[in-house]
mmCIF file of C-alpha atoms in Angstrom:
data_model
loop_
_atom_site.group_PDB
_atom_site.id
_atom_site.type_symbol
_atom_site.label_atom_id
_atom_site.label_comp_id
_atom_site.label_asym_id
_atom_site.label_seq_id
_atom_site.Cartn_x
_atom_site.Cartn_y
_atom_site.Cartn_z
ATOM 1 C CA MET A 1 176.266 135.619 4.585
ATOM 2 C CA THR A 2 172.576 135.407 7.056
ATOM 3 C CA THR A 3 169.436 136.348 5.640
ATOM 4 C CA VAL A 4 167.282 137.907 8.233
ATOM 5 C CA THR A 5 163.435 137.263 7.401
ATOM 6 C CA LYS A 6 160.458 138.176 9.929
ATOM 7 C CA PRO A 7 158.563 135.985 11.441
ATOM 8 C CA ASN A 8 155.935 133.859 9.732
ATOM 9 C CA LEU A 9 152.931 134.845 11.471
ATOM 10 C CA ALA A 10 150.417 133.744 9.073
ATOM 11 C CA THR A 11 146.920 134.865 9.558
ATOM 12 C CA ASP A 12 143.792 133.799 7.056
ATOM 13 C CA LYS A 13 142.028 137.121 6.691
ATOM 14 C CA LEU A 14 143.117 140.137 4.255
ATOM 15 C CA LEU A 15 144.800 142.947 6.652
ATOM 16 C CA THR A 16 142.976 146.065 4.949
ATOM 17 C CA ASP A 17 143.508 148.126 7.668
ATOM 18 C CA LEU A 18 147.178 147.792 8.299
ATOM 19 C CA HIS A 19 147.723 147.696 4.618
ATOM 20 C CA VAL A 20 146.549 150.970 3.900
ATOM 21 C CA LYS A 21 148.811 152.729 6.965
ATOM 22 C CA TYR A 22 151.271 150.933 5.524
ATOM 23 C CA ILE A 23 151.134 152.494 2.052
ATOM 24 C CA GLN A 24 150.551 155.910 4.003
ATOM 25 C CA ASN A 25 153.633 155.519 5.878
ATOM 26 C CA LEU A 26 155.492 154.960 2.757
ATOM 27 C CA GLY A 27 157.887 157.744 2.093
ATOM 28 C CA GLU A 28 157.359 159.657 5.001
ATOM 29 C CA ASN A 29 161.194 158.892 5.938
ATOM 30 C CA LYS A 30 163.019 160.887 3.368
ATOM 31 C CA ASP A 31 166.582 160.393 5.097
ATOM 32 C CA ASP A 32 166.142 156.432 4.721
ATOM 33 C CA LEU A 33 168.409 155.523 2.275
ATOM 34 C CA MET A 34 166.160 153.018 0.910
ATOM 35 C CA TYR A 35 163.830 156.095 -0.340
ATOM 36 C CA HIS A 36 166.629 157.584 -2.266
ATOM 37 C CA LEU A 37 167.614 154.053 -3.400
ATOM 38 C CA THR A 38 164.300 153.747 -4.927
ATOM 39 C CA ALA A 39 164.058 156.899 -6.937
ATOM 40 C CA HIS A 40 164.035 155.613 -10.215
ATOM 41 C CA LEU A 41 160.703 153.473 -9.033
ATOM 42 C CA ARG A 42 159.177 156.509 -7.443
ATOM 43 C CA LEU A 43 155.999 157.216 -9.828
ATOM 44 C CA ASN A 44 155.745 153.310 -10.817
ATOM 45 C CA ALA A 45 155.468 153.151 -6.784
ATOM 46 C CA ILE A 46 152.679 155.752 -6.416
ATOM 47 C CA TYR A 47 150.407 153.721 -9.147
ATOM 48 C CA TRP A 48 150.911 150.414 -7.153
ATOM 49 C CA GLY A 49 150.008 152.211 -3.730
ATOM 50 C CA LEU A 50 147.477 153.957 -4.844
ATOM 51 C CA THR A 51 145.888 151.388 -7.275
ATOM 52 C CA ALA A 52 145.909 148.779 -3.796
ATOM 53 C CA LEU A 53 144.195 151.653 -1.969
ATOM 54 C CA CYS A 54 141.213 151.804 -4.460
ATOM 55 C CA VAL A 55 141.197 147.846 -4.729
ATOM 56 C CA LEU A 56 141.085 148.186 -0.713
ATOM 57 C CA GLY A 57 137.922 150.456 -0.875
ATOM 58 C CA ARG A 58 140.545 153.264 0.545
ATOM 59 C CA PRO A 59 140.884 155.481 -2.662
ATOM 60 C CA ASP A 60 141.002 158.753 -0.239
ATOM 61 C CA ALA A 61 143.277 157.336 2.267
ATOM 62 C CA LEU A 62 146.340 159.574 0.398
ATOM 63 C CA ASN A 63 146.559 163.526 -0.026
ATOM 64 C CA ARG A 64 145.232 163.741 -3.161
ATOM 65 C CA GLU A 65 146.717 167.458 -4.512
ATOM 66 C CA GLU A 66 150.247 166.132 -3.355
ATOM 67 C CA MET A 67 149.581 163.244 -5.482
ATOM 68 C CA ILE A 68 149.195 165.032 -8.278
ATOM 69 C CA GLU A 69 151.800 167.780 -8.103
ATOM 70 C CA PHE A 70 154.262 164.760 -7.684
ATOM 71 C CA VAL A 71 153.506 163.752 -10.838
ATOM 72 C CA MET A 72 153.205 166.808 -12.555
ATOM 73 C CA SER A 73 156.941 167.425 -11.110
ATOM 74 C CA CYS A 74 157.891 164.096 -12.915
ATOM 75 C CA TRP A 75 157.570 165.848 -16.689
ATOM 76 C CA ASP A 76 160.158 165.963 -19.274
ATOM 77 C CA GLU A 77 159.519 168.743 -20.954
ATOM 78 C CA GLU A 78 161.863 168.216 -23.289
ATOM 79 C CA ALA A 79 160.695 164.727 -24.521
ATOM 80 C CA GLY A 80 157.111 165.137 -23.588
ATOM 81 C CA GLY A 81 156.761 162.232 -21.087
ATOM 82 C CA PHE A 82 157.224 161.450 -17.651
ATOM 83 C CA GLY A 83 160.294 159.893 -15.596
ATOM 84 C CA ALA A 84 160.171 158.234 -12.459
ATOM 85 C CA HIS A 85 161.340 161.235 -10.243
ATOM 86 C CA PRO A 86 161.833 164.736 -10.667
ATOM 87 C CA ASP A 87 164.543 165.230 -13.079
ATOM 88 C CA HIS A 88 164.867 161.813 -14.678
ATOM 89 C CA ASP A 89 164.528 161.445 -18.045
ATOM 90 C CA ALA A 90 161.062 160.374 -19.509
ATOM 91 C CA HIS A 91 159.947 156.560 -19.951
ATOM 92 C CA ILE A 92 157.343 154.785 -21.063
ATOM 93 C CA HIS A 93 156.469 152.879 -17.682
ATOM 94 C CA PRO A 94 156.493 155.803 -15.635
ATOM 95 C CA THR A 95 154.847 157.530 -18.085
ATOM 96 C CA LEU A 96 151.929 154.823 -18.374
ATOM 97 C CA SER A 97 151.667 155.214 -14.554
ATOM 98 C CA ALA A 98 151.165 158.901 -14.673
ATOM 99 C CA ILE A 99 148.045 158.390 -16.745
ATOM 100 C CA GLN A 100 146.702 155.892 -14.521
ATOM 101 C CA ILE A 101 147.634 157.520 -11.824
ATOM 102 C CA LEU A 102 145.675 161.176 -12.971
ATOM 103 C CA ILE A 103 142.814 159.100 -14.118
ATOM 104 C CA MET A 104 142.469 157.612 -10.764
ATOM 105 C CA GLN A 105 142.044 161.249 -9.583
ATOM 106 C CA ASN A 106 140.254 162.610 -12.162
ATOM 107 C CA ALA A 107 142.902 164.747 -12.858
ATOM 108 C CA LEU A 108 143.980 164.357 -16.498
ATOM 109 C CA ASP A 109 143.458 167.406 -17.830
ATOM 110 C CA ARG A 110 146.464 168.321 -15.969
ATOM 111 C CA MET A 111 148.527 166.376 -18.764
ATOM 112 C CA ASP A 112 149.071 167.670 -22.158
ATOM 113 C CA VAL A 113 147.933 164.257 -24.034
ATOM 114 C CA ASP A 114 148.908 165.592 -27.535
ATOM 115 C CA ARG A 115 152.752 165.368 -26.144
ATOM 116 C CA VAL A 116 152.632 162.214 -24.420
ATOM 117 C CA VAL A 117 150.729 160.742 -27.694
ATOM 118 C CA LYS A 118 153.329 161.732 -29.520
ATOM 119 C CA PHE A 119 156.141 160.759 -27.072
ATOM 120 C CA ILE A 120 154.478 157.605 -26.472
ATOM 121 C CA VAL A 121 154.402 156.383 -30.912
ATOM 122 C CA SER A 122 157.842 157.902 -31.213
ATOM 123 C CA LEU A 123 159.023 154.867 -29.486
ATOM 124 C CA GLN A 124 157.443 152.428 -31.826
ATOM 125 C CA GLN A 125 160.488 150.447 -33.877
ATOM 126 C CA PRO A 126 160.061 149.413 -37.673
ATOM 127 C CA SER A 127 159.910 145.649 -36.495
ATOM 128 C CA GLY A 128 156.729 146.850 -34.312
ATOM 129 C CA VAL A 129 157.886 146.656 -31.016
ATOM 130 C CA PHE A 130 158.625 149.581 -28.343
ATOM 131 C CA ALA A 131 161.492 150.897 -26.487
ATOM 132 C CA GLY A 132 161.215 152.216 -23.008
ATOM 133 C CA ASP A 133 163.373 155.336 -24.255
ATOM 134 C CA ARG A 134 165.145 157.245 -26.061
ATOM 135 C CA TRP A 135 167.946 155.323 -25.579
ATOM 136 C CA GLY A 136 166.453 152.544 -27.120
ATOM 137 C CA GLU A 137 166.198 149.351 -24.920
ATOM 138 C CA THR A 138 162.888 146.828 -26.348
ATOM 139 C CA ASP A 139 161.073 144.826 -24.443
ATOM 140 C CA THR A 140 157.397 143.471 -25.195
ATOM 141 C CA ARG A 141 156.493 145.162 -21.358
ATOM 142 C CA PHE A 142 157.243 148.314 -23.312
ATOM 143 C CA LEU A 143 154.878 147.292 -25.975
ATOM 144 C CA TYR A 144 152.079 146.614 -23.385
ATOM 145 C CA CYS A 145 152.467 149.963 -21.678
ATOM 146 C CA ALA A 146 152.161 151.875 -25.138
ATOM 147 C CA VAL A 147 149.295 150.093 -25.549
ATOM 148 C CA ASN A 148 147.696 150.521 -22.300
ATOM 149 C CA GLY A 149 148.384 154.266 -22.440
ATOM 150 C CA LEU A 150 147.321 155.153 -26.083
ATOM 151 C CA SER A 151 143.840 152.964 -25.399
ATOM 152 C CA LEU A 152 143.208 155.163 -22.018
ATOM 153 C CA LEU A 153 143.739 158.103 -23.938
ATOM 154 C CA GLY A 154 141.403 157.214 -26.769
ATOM 155 C CA ARG A 155 144.447 157.358 -29.356
ATOM 156 C CA LEU A 156 145.357 153.952 -30.019
ATOM 157 C CA ASP A 157 144.789 154.447 -33.800
ATOM 158 C CA GLU A 158 147.926 156.703 -33.674
ATOM 159 C CA MET A 159 150.406 153.485 -33.127
ATOM 160 C CA ASN A 160 150.839 151.041 -35.633
ATOM 161 C CA LYS A 161 148.351 148.267 -34.218
ATOM 162 C CA ASP A 162 149.171 145.696 -36.980
ATOM 163 C CA LYS A 163 153.228 145.682 -36.655
ATOM 164 C CA ALA A 164 152.459 145.620 -33.009
ATOM 165 C CA VAL A 165 150.482 142.140 -33.107
ATOM 166 C CA GLU A 166 153.089 140.921 -35.795
ATOM 167 C CA TYR A 167 156.094 141.598 -33.271
ATOM 168 C CA ILE A 168 153.800 139.579 -30.748
ATOM 169 C CA GLN A 169 153.463 136.520 -32.686
ATOM 170 C CA ARG A 170 156.952 136.368 -33.613
ATOM 171 C CA CYS A 171 157.474 136.306 -29.760
ATOM 172 C CA ARG A 172 155.312 133.290 -29.160
ATOM 173 C CA ASN A 173 156.627 130.182 -28.095
ATOM 174 C CA TYR A 174 155.795 126.303 -28.458
ATOM 175 C CA ASP A 175 154.520 126.145 -24.898
ATOM 176 C CA GLY A 176 151.998 128.835 -25.643
ATOM 177 C CA GLY A 177 153.914 131.400 -23.646
ATOM 178 C CA PHE A 178 155.537 134.028 -24.922
ATOM 179 C CA GLY A 179 158.792 135.873 -24.059
ATOM 180 C CA SER A 180 160.310 139.455 -23.681
ATOM 181 C CA SER A 181 161.368 139.353 -27.022
ATOM 182 C CA VAL A 182 161.635 137.234 -30.388
ATOM 183 C CA GLY A 183 163.445 133.812 -29.256
ATOM 184 C CA ALA A 184 163.311 134.728 -25.316
ATOM 185 C CA GLU A 185 161.800 131.979 -22.818
ATOM 186 C CA SER A 186 158.100 132.103 -21.816
ATOM 187 C CA HIS A 187 157.730 134.009 -18.730
ATOM 188 C CA ALA A 188 154.440 134.781 -16.902
ATOM 189 C CA ALA A 189 155.178 138.615 -16.549
ATOM 190 C CA GLN A 190 155.479 138.542 -20.552
ATOM 191 C CA VAL A 191 152.750 136.423 -21.300
ATOM 192 C CA PHE A 192 150.416 138.806 -19.422
ATOM 193 C CA VAL A 193 151.750 141.867 -21.167
ATOM 194 C CA CYS A 194 151.103 140.213 -24.413
ATOM 195 C CA VAL A 195 147.648 138.461 -23.558
ATOM 196 C CA ALA A 196 146.608 141.977 -22.313
ATOM 197 C CA ALA A 197 147.735 143.814 -25.089
ATOM 198 C CA LEU A 198 146.516 141.504 -27.521
ATOM 199 C CA THR A 199 142.934 142.261 -25.901
ATOM 200 C CA ILE A 200 143.428 145.911 -26.110
ATOM 201 C CA LEU A 201 144.454 145.598 -29.683
ATOM 202 C CA ASP A 202 141.572 143.001 -30.114
ATOM 203 C CA ARG A 203 143.643 140.260 -31.359
ATOM 204 C CA LEU A 204 143.485 137.563 -28.882
ATOM 205 C CA ASP A 205 143.106 134.963 -32.016
ATOM 206 C CA VAL A 206 146.689 135.583 -31.949
ATOM 207 C CA VAL A 207 146.533 133.020 -28.523
ATOM 208 C CA ASP A 208 146.672 129.168 -28.309
ATOM 209 C CA VAL A 209 144.575 129.372 -25.731
ATOM 210 C CA ASP A 210 144.611 125.951 -24.133
ATOM 211 C CA THR A 211 147.644 125.342 -24.070
ATOM 212 C CA LEU A 212 148.461 128.491 -22.847
ATOM 213 C CA GLY A 213 145.897 127.972 -20.104
ATOM 214 C CA TRP A 214 147.968 124.972 -19.334
ATOM 215 C CA TRP A 215 151.340 126.618 -19.315
ATOM 216 C CA LEU A 216 149.616 128.918 -16.994
ATOM 217 C CA SER A 217 147.917 126.460 -14.209
ATOM 218 C CA GLU A 218 151.310 124.612 -14.287
ATOM 219 C CA ARG A 219 152.882 127.947 -12.717
ATOM 220 C CA GLN A 220 150.690 126.742 -9.451
ATOM 221 C CA LEU A 221 153.238 124.962 -6.946
ATOM 222 C CA PRO A 222 152.067 122.613 -3.627
ATOM 223 C CA ASN A 223 152.035 125.504 -1.127
ATOM 224 C CA GLY A 224 149.216 127.039 -3.442
ATOM 225 C CA GLY A 225 151.460 130.251 -4.852
ATOM 226 C CA LEU A 226 152.207 130.736 -8.224
ATOM 227 C CA ASN A 227 155.860 130.960 -10.043
ATOM 228 C CA GLY A 228 156.748 132.649 -12.946
ATOM 229 C CA ARG A 229 158.405 129.921 -14.888
ATOM 230 C CA PRO A 230 158.899 126.277 -14.359
ATOM 231 C CA GLU A 231 161.713 125.384 -11.441
ATOM 232 C CA LYS A 232 161.723 128.805 -10.016
ATOM 233 C CA LEU A 233 160.106 129.720 -6.650
ATOM 234 C CA GLU A 234 156.527 130.982 -5.787
ATOM 235 C CA ASP A 235 156.326 134.826 -5.796
ATOM 236 C CA VAL A 236 153.125 136.626 -4.700
ATOM 237 C CA CYS A 237 153.571 139.069 -7.940
ATOM 238 C CA TYR A 238 152.853 136.157 -10.162
ATOM 239 C CA SER A 239 149.164 136.357 -8.482
ATOM 240 C CA PHE A 240 148.426 139.080 -10.859
ATOM 241 C CA TRP A 241 150.693 138.098 -13.782
ATOM 242 C CA VAL A 242 149.515 134.513 -13.937
ATOM 243 C CA LEU A 243 146.002 135.639 -12.932
ATOM 244 C CA SER A 244 145.199 138.202 -15.074
ATOM 245 C CA ALA A 245 146.051 135.691 -18.214
ATOM 246 C CA LEU A 246 143.939 133.630 -16.995
ATOM 247 C CA SER A 247 140.742 135.693 -16.349
ATOM 248 C CA ILE A 248 141.451 136.642 -19.756
ATOM 249 C CA LEU A 249 141.380 133.649 -21.416
ATOM 250 C CA ASN A 250 138.692 132.069 -19.245
ATOM 251 C CA LYS A 251 140.805 129.833 -16.868
ATOM 252 C CA VAL A 252 140.493 130.842 -13.776
ATOM 253 C CA PRO A 253 138.954 127.669 -12.660
ATOM 254 C CA TRP A 254 142.519 126.147 -14.027
ATOM 255 C CA ILE A 255 143.989 126.971 -10.903
ATOM 256 C CA ASP A 256 143.023 126.140 -7.128
ATOM 257 C CA ALA A 257 141.985 129.526 -6.078
ATOM 258 C CA GLU A 258 141.539 128.717 -2.070
ATOM 259 C CA MET A 259 145.143 127.762 -1.619
ATOM 260 C CA LEU A 260 146.909 130.442 -3.873
ATOM 261 C CA SER A 261 144.396 133.113 -1.650
ATOM 262 C CA SER A 262 145.754 131.143 1.382
ATOM 263 C CA PHE A 263 149.321 131.654 -0.069
ATOM 264 C CA ILE A 264 148.991 135.330 -0.475
ATOM 265 C CA LEU A 265 147.432 136.048 3.108
ATOM 266 C CA SER A 266 150.100 134.229 4.587
ATOM 267 C CA ALA A 267 152.289 136.920 2.989
ATOM 268 C CA GLN A 268 151.194 139.734 4.932
ATOM 269 C CA ASP A 269 152.871 141.414 7.858
ATOM 270 C CA PRO A 270 150.535 140.980 11.078
ATOM 271 C CA GLU A 271 152.078 143.551 12.471
ATOM 272 C CA GLY A 272 153.169 146.062 10.355
ATOM 273 C CA GLY A 273 151.130 145.680 7.165
ATOM 274 C CA GLY A 274 151.929 145.323 3.590
ATOM 275 C CA ILE A 275 152.384 142.084 1.663
ATOM 276 C CA ALA A 276 156.134 140.076 0.688
ATOM 277 C CA ASP A 277 157.127 138.101 -2.088
ATOM 278 C CA ARG A 278 156.381 135.487 0.016
ATOM 279 C CA PRO A 279 155.921 134.148 3.709
ATOM 280 C CA GLY A 280 158.727 135.979 6.080
ATOM 281 C CA ASP A 281 160.559 138.450 3.326
ATOM 282 C CA MET A 282 160.085 141.857 4.218
ATOM 283 C CA VAL A 283 157.047 143.517 2.514
ATOM 284 C CA ASP A 284 157.325 146.024 -0.044
ATOM 285 C CA VAL A 285 154.235 148.163 -2.043
ATOM 286 C CA PHE A 286 154.916 146.105 -5.111
ATOM 287 C CA HIS A 287 153.908 142.873 -3.825
ATOM 288 C CA THR A 288 151.192 144.683 -1.939
ATOM 289 C CA LEU A 289 149.343 145.388 -4.565
ATOM 290 C CA PHE A 290 149.472 142.074 -6.449
ATOM 291 C CA GLY A 291 148.779 140.133 -3.584
ATOM 292 C CA VAL A 292 145.994 142.365 -3.331
ATOM 293 C CA ALA A 293 145.291 141.814 -7.230
ATOM 294 C CA GLY A 294 145.189 138.554 -6.874
ATOM 295 C CA LEU A 295 142.656 138.486 -4.190
ATOM 296 C CA SER A 296 140.278 140.606 -6.356
ATOM 297 C CA ILE A 297 140.389 138.434 -9.033
ATOM 298 C CA LEU A 298 139.518 135.786 -7.146
ATOM 299 C CA GLY A 299 136.678 137.473 -6.007
ATOM 300 C CA TYR A 300 138.054 137.866 -2.206
ATOM 301 C CA PRO A 301 134.896 139.440 -0.085
ATOM 302 C CA GLY A 302 135.199 143.329 0.344
ATOM 303 C CA LEU A 303 137.887 144.299 -2.336
ATOM 304 C CA VAL A 304 136.551 146.354 -5.571
ATOM 305 C CA ASP A 305 136.467 144.493 -8.736
ATOM 306 C CA LEU A 306 139.890 144.893 -10.471
ATOM 307 C CA ASP A 307 140.525 144.834 -14.653
ATOM 308 C CA PRO A 308 142.888 141.964 -15.011
ATOM 309 C CA VAL A 309 143.918 143.936 -18.607
ATOM 310 C CA TYR A 310 144.828 147.635 -17.185
ATOM 311 C CA CYS A 311 145.091 146.755 -13.647
ATOM 312 C CA MET A 312 142.970 149.508 -12.598
ATOM 313 C CA PRO A 313 139.597 149.412 -10.689
ATOM 314 C CA ALA A 314 137.055 148.240 -13.455
ATOM 315 C CA THR A 315 135.056 151.296 -12.660
ATOM 316 C CA PHE A 316 137.766 153.568 -14.486
ATOM 317 C CA ILE A 317 137.750 150.935 -17.538
ATOM 318 C CA GLY A 318 134.139 151.187 -17.837
ATOM 319 C CA ALA A 319 133.402 154.919 -17.290
ATOM 320 C CA ARG A 320 136.201 154.925 -20.166
ATOM 321 C CA GLY A 321 134.115 152.302 -22.656
ATOM 322 C CA LEU A 322 136.696 149.937 -22.364
ATOM 323 C CA ARG A 323 136.757 146.154 -21.646
ATOM 324 C CA LYS A 324 133.614 146.215 -19.715
ATOM 325 C CA GLY A 325 132.875 143.307 -17.497
ATOM 326 C CA TRP A 326 135.948 141.471 -17.229
ATOM 327 C CA GLN A 327 135.779 141.543 -13.223
ATOM 328 C CA ALA A 328 132.195 140.027 -13.428
ATOM 329 C CA LEU A 329 133.564 137.092 -15.917
ATOM 330 C CA SER A 330 136.636 136.608 -13.563
ATOM 331 C CA ARG A 331 134.263 136.246 -10.632
ATOM 332 C CA ARG A 332 131.653 133.962 -12.373
ATOM 333 C CA GLN A 333 134.471 131.650 -12.901
ATOM 334 C CA ALA A 334 135.892 131.570 -9.122
#
């Protein structure tokens, strides 16, 4: 089968206006098959798009009221959390996206915080890990979603923090990295969620900083891009997963920032906007956010500071009294 790719018309600058237009146009054609095939990601995609716009300095590019109304339409009254789309079951990931969106839109008062906290806390298992929903699938990603969301709501003490830290410790591997569960191989995305959760829980002492920093820096390939684990292809999304962890560990200078910036910029669509996983592929909002996020951590000119722990603009985190000054530290490193 032949794979159709877009031509690689590389550019050496961030195409901000095109990216804003690309995000604004997402979801306009509700008759498109892809719109319906991605319903299970809808609320998360709104978070990705809004966060990208905030980092690009264009937070008002989408209609605020329509966004808030859609978020609230995803509320699962029975569970007390949010689903990815209206009439979908509540899940911890879109619930975190709802919290983040409402904070960025200064509309957290629309949320029943007590019920959301109860929903999140109910998902913690005896081992300390969290399930994603009532069906019981567990993953360190869901643990991070819980820690992040409860922290943003100022209710972190309502979960069993010690058990969560113990579980993360059990997921640590000989190479310094972390997996999705106990015994799973190290993966850059899982490294991020574990290191970020430990940061919020004030337990970075669990991390072997130098060994993990080495493993993360080894994710950079000769073309400048980063991969998620050894022997895999580069992917723009790891520009956030890897860089955020390096930023937390004060190891951003351990990779070649100029080469990574060039790789991210080469994955832009210079005609329609958006960023792909790698040059020549089709763009999507997920990689658009994490490409822009990576550039922000690297200190790319004109971008708003991104907090690498919460993956939100640093101003929102500072306003809530959480993890102040992370991006300033990253810029000094770069």
